[in-house]
XYZ file of C-alpha atoms in Angstrom:
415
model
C -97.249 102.215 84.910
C -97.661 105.850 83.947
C -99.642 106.848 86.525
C -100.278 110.297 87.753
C -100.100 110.831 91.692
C -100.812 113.862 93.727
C -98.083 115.771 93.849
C -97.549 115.695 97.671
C -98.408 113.421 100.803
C -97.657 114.507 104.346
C -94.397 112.439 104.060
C -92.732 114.853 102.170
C -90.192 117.163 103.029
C -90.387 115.882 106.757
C -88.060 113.940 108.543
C -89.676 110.772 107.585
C -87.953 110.823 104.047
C -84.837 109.435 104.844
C -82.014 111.282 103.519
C -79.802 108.222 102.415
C -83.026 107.406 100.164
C -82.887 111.467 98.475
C -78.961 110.858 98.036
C -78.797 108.057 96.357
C -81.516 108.494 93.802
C -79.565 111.905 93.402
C -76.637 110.134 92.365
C -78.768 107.541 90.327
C -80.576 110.539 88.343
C -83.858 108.371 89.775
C -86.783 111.054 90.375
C -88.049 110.984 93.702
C -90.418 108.510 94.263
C -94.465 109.712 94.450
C -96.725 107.739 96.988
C -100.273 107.052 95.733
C -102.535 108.372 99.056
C -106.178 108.988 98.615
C -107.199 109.498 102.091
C -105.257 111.985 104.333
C -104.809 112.077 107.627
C -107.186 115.272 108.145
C -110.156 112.559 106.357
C -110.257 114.560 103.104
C -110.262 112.626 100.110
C -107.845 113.395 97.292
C -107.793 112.631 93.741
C -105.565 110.112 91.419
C -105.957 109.550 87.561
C -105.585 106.104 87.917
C -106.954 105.055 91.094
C -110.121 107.563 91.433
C -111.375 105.359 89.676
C -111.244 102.668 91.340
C -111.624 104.495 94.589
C -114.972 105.407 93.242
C -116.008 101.503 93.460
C -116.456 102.002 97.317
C -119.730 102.648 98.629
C -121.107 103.765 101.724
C -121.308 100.429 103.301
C -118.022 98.891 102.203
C -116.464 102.255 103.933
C -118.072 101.303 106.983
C -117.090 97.638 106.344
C -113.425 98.695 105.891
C -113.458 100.799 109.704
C -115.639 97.847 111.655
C -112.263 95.414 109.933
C -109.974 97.686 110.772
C -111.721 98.194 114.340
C -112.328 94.718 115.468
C -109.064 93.206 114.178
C -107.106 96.100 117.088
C -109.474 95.008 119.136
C -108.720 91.378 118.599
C -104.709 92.477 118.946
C -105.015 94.154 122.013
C -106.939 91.171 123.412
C -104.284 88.695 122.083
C -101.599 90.739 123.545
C -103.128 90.275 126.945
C -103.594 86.667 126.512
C -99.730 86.523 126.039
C -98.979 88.655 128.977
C -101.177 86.658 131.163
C -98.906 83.323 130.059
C -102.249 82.321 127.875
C -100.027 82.388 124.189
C -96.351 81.385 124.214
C -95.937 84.519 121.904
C -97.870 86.912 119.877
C -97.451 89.101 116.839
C -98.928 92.485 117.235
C -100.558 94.558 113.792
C -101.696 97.666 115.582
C -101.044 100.699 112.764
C -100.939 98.244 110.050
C -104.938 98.018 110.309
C -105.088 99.635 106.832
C -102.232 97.778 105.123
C -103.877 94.671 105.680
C -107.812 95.266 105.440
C -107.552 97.128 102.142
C -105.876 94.635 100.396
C -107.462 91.836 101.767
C -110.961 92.580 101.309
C -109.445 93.495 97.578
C -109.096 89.913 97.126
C -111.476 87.709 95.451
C -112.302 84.703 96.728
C -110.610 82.192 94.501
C -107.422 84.248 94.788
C -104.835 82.512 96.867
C -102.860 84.294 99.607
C -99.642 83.682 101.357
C -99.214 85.840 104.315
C -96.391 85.596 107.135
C -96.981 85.800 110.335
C -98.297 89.449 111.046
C -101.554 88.993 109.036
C -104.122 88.643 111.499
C -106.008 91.700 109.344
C -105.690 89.762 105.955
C -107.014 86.457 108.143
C -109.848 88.045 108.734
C -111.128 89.496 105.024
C -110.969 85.569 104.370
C -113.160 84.635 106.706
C -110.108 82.497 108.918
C -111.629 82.390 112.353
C -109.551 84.424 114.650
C -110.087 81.961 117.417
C -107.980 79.321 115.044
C -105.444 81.614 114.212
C -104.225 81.515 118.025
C -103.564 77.945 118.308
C -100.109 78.242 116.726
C -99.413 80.830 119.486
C -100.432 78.856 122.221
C -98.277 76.047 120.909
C -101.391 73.538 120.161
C -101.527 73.375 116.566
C -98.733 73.409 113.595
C -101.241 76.080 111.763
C -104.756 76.073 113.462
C -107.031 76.187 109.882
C -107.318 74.330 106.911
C -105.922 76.685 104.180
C -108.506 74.866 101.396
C -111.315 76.209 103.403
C -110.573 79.810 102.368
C -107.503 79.821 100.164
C -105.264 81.503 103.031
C -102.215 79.715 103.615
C -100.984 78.667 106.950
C -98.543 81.182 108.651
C -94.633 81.559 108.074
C -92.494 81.656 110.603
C -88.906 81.341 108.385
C -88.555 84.951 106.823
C -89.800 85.296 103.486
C -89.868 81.651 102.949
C -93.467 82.150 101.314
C -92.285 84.134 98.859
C -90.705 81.057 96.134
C -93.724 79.277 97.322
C -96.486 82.007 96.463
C -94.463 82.278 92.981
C -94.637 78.447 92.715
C -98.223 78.315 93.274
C -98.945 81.248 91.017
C -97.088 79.555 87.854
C -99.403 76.315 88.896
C -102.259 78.441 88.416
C -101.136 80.106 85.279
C -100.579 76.309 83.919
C -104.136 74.926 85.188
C -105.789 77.901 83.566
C -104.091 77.574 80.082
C -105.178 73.666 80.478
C -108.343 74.403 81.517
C -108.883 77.044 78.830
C -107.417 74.320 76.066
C -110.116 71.974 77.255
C -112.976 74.536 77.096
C -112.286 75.540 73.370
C -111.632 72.030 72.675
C -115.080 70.989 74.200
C -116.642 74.496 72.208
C -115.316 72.735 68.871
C -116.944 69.081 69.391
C -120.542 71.232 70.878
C -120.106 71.027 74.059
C -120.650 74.547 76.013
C -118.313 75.171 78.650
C -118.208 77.426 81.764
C -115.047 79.511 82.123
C -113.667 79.418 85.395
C -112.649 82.656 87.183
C -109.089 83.931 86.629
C -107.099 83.638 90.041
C -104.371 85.464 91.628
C -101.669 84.887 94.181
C -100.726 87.609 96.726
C -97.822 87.413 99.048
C -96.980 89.378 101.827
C -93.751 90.146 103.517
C -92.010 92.726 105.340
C -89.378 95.445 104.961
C -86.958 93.259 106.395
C -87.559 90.309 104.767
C -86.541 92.309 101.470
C -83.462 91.537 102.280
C -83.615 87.769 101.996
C -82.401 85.810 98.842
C -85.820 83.990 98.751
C -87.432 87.725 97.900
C -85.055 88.460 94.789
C -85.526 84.868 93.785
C -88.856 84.606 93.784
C -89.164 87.949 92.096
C -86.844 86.736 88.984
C -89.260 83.628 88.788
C -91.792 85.634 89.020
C -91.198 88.253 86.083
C -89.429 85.175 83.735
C -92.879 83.153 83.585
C -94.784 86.386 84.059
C -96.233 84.973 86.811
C -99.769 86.261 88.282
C -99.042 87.090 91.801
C -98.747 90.448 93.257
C -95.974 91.019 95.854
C -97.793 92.883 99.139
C -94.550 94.312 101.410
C -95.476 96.328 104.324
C -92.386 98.838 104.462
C -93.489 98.582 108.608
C -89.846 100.882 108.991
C -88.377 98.669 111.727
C -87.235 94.629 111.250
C -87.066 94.474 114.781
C -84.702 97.288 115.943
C -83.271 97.542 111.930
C -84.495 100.763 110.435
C -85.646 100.616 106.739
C -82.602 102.669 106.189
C -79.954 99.817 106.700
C -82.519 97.292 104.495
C -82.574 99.792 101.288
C -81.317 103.081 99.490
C -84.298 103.810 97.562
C -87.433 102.615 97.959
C -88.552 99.846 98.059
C -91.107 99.687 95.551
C -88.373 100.544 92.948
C -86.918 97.561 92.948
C -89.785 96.183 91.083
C -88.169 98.043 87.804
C -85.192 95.939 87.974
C -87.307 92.642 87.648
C -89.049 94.230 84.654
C -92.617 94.689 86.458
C -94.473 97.482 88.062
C -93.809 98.879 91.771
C -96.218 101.272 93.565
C -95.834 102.983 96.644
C -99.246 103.304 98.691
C -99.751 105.320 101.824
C -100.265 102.352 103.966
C -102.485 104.051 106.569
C -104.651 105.034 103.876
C -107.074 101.886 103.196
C -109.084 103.684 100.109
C -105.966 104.266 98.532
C -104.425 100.823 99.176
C -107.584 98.530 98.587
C -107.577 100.560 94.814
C -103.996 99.949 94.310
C -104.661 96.175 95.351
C -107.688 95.852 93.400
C -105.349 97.197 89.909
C -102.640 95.142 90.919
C -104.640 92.032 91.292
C -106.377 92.702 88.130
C -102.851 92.998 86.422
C -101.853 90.171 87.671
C -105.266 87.718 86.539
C -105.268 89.362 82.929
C -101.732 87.360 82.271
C -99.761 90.829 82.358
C -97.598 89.605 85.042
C -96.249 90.418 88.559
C -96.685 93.790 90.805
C -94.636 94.959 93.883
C -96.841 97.233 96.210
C -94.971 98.749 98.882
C -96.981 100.201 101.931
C -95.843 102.728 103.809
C -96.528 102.067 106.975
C -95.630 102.075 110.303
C -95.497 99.342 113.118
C -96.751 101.152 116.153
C -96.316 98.626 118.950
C -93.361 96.400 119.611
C -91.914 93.880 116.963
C -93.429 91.010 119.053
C -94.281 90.836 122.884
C -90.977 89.152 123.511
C -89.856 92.715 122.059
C -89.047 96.441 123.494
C -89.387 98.647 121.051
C -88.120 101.509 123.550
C -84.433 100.052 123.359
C -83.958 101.350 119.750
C -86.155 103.834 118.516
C -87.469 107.426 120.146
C -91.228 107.820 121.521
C -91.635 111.130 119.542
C -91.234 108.929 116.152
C -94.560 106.503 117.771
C -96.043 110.371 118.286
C -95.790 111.250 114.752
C -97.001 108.164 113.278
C -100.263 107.850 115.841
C -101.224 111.129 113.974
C -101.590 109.243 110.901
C -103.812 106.324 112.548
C -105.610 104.813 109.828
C -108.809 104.070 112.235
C -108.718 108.192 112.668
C -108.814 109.085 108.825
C -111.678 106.700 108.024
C -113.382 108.192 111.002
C -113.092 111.621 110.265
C -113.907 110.594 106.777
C -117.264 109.012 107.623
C -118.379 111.751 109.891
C -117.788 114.451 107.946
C -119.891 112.524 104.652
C -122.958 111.386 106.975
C -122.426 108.195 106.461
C -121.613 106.613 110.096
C -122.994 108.287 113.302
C -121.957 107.692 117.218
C -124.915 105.062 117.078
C -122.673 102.766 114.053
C -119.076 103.942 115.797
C -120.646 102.339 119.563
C -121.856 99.173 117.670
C -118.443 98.703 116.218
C -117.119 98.932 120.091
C -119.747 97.181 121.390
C -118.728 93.850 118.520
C -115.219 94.310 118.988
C -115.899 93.521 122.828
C -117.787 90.249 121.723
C -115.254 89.283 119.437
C -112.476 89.550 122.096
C -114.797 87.738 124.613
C -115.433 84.954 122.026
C -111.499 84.598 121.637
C -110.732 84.465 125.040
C -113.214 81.927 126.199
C -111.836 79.834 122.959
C -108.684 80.168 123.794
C -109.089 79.099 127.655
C -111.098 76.070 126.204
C -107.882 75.206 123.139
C -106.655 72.337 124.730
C -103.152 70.581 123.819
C -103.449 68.041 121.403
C -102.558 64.158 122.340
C -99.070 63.910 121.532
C -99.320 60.633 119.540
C -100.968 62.841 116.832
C -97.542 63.870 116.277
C -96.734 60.188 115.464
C -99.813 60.064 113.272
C -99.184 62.693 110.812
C -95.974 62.395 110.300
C -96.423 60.198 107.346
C -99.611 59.613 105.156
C -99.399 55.850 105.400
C -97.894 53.839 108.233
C -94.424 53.393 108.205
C -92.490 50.594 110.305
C -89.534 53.053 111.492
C -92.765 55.738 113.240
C -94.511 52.546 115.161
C -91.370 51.600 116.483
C -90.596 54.952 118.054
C -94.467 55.183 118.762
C -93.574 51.676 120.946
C -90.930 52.719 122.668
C -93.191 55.953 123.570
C -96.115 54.520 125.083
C -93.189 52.096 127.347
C -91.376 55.317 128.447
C -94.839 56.733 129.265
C -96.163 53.372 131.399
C -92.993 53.997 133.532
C -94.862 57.002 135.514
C -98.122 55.380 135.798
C -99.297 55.355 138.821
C -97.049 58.193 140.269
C -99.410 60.791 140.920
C -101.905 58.293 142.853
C -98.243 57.559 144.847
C -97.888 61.173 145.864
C -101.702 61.337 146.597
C -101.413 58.707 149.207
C -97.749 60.103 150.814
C -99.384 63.225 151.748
């Protein structure tokens, strides 16, 4: 895309750059790879010819609106972790690290953009207004999703890896296809006198992970995508571990350069950095809704905790790497940055606290109260209109189930 970067981010030259990355785009003749970063980790903010100026955008207020998101979705993690250990959630999916990943591009969003996250996006989940309390159903096994995706154009979790992708790309081309209709009727209603309202142009954004690169459905959907110049923007948080799989097994260069071989732009963010990634998000979107096609954003980021709580991270990477990467906590960096502008004081950062308590108290007393559903709604849905075949297994149910009536009123009286 042309863009001018800084020249350096505290990744390079450390032993973060991964040395089967530097040979191989030796070999290839491919210049090393820049990384867009606006924010450091010391809080001072940098400058970028493209992104400045989109950087510049952010106020005071949507600063502070980017740290109280960032706060209150760890907060929400660290209470849904406990939840799990306590036997509350069959299994849960931390974020912690990934705060700014998911935050900045989120709240870069618009709100008839559709997004298809996988199952990590509790950060995302909550720029469109999902309620968190919902988003836990799936994990305690009471719900097949737990919202309605219509309500605020978020679609319902993944669980298959990178099976959202073709989908995402599927719904994008049915946007790009109801817009040129729509568009064809406007101008055709313009002609006969009639004045139209243009819709907004929409986007799709899908996210997936380092190791779900790796997955046919992610090259697919990426030829798809750049052969019908499709508008969706492809979010992958380079997290460095699919499970105990370093990035280094998944790819040779990275990651964002395999957007060149599809024939679309790839950027590499600083994913700790939330100015920089909610600009690159914001262009990238934009791209995408002007009918120039595709993007690949790659952020570089880091998955502090364990892959999921069924998950010990200790078994397969060193403590010292968590060490290096806490230093770069995106929660930090906005801090600092807020502080040392006057814009937040200890009275905002205690308020922040002080809601993320409430919102972890709200989700536990919703979660005690999520109740299983009745099991015959299994039978209900499974078809929109009756069907002959599902009421005869729905028969044979409820005479299995009269067979232990009365049992428990039998043990009652033996004791």
């Amino acid at each position: 895309m042309g863009a001018t970067h800084l020249p350096s981010t505290e990744f390079d030259g450390t032993e973060l750059d991964d040395q089967l990355e530097a040979q191989a785009e030796a070999a290839l003749g491919v210049p090393p790879t820049e990384m867009v970063q606006l924010l450091g980790p010391d809080g001072t903010l940098g400058t970028d010819s493209v992104f400045s100026e989109y950087a510049a955008r952010l106020d005071a207020e949507k600063l502070r609106g980017f740290y109280a998101d960032m706060a209150s979705i760890r907060r929400f993690d660290q209470e849904a972790t406990a939840l799990q250990r306590q036997g509350q959630l069959a299994l849960w999916v931390p974020l912690t690290g990934q705060e700014a990943a998911q935050i900045g591009s989120g709240r870069a969003s618009q709100p008839q953009d559709y997004i298809f996250p996988t199952y990590r996006e509790h950060g995302v989940a909550l720029t469109r207004n999902v309620d968190l309390a919902e988003l836990l159903k799936q994990f305690r096994g009471v719900s097949n999703g737990g919202w309605n995706p219509k309500d605020t154009n978020f679609h319902l979790y993944t669980l298959v890896l990178a099976a959202q992708t073709p989908h995402a790309v599927g719904y994008a081309m049915g946007i790009q296809r109801d817009q040129k209709l729509a568009e064809a009727q406007r101008l055709e209603g313009a002609q006969g006198g009639v004045e139209g309202s243009a819709e907004p142009k929409a986007a799709v954004m899908v996210y997936f992970g380092d190791g779900a690169s790796s997955e046919g459905d992610v090259h697919e959907s990426m030829v798809f995508a750049s052969s019908y110049n499709a508008p969706v923007v492809f979010f992958c948080q380079n997290n460095h571990w699919a499970i105990s799989v370093p990035t280094a097994v998944q790819t040779r260069i990275p990651l964002s350069n395999r957007a060149k071989g599809y024939g679309f732009p790839g950027i590499r963010v600083d994913g700790n950095d939330v100015v920089a990634v909610h600009a690159v998000t914001e262009w990238a979107l934009e791209h995408a809704r002007q009918g120039n096609g595709p993007v690949l954003i790659e952020a570089f980021t880091y998955r502090v905790g364990a892959h999921t709580t069924a998950d010990d991270p200790t078994k397969y990477r060193e403590s010292s790497e968590e060490a290096l990467w806490r230093e770069k906590d995106p929660l930090d960096r906005l801090e600092k940055y807020l502080r040392a502008e006057g814009v937040a004081d200890d009275a905002f950062f205690a308020k922040v606290a002080a809601e993320g308590d409430e919102l972890a108290a709200y989700i536990r007393k919703s979660t005690y109260a999520s109740d299983a559903p009745d099991i015959r709604t299994a039978f209900a849905n499974t078809y929109v209109e009756a069907h002959p075949l599902v009421a005869e297994e729905l028969a044979w149910f409820e005479e299995y189930s009269a067979g232990f009536a009365g049992e428990d009123e039998g043990e009652g009286a033996g004791r």
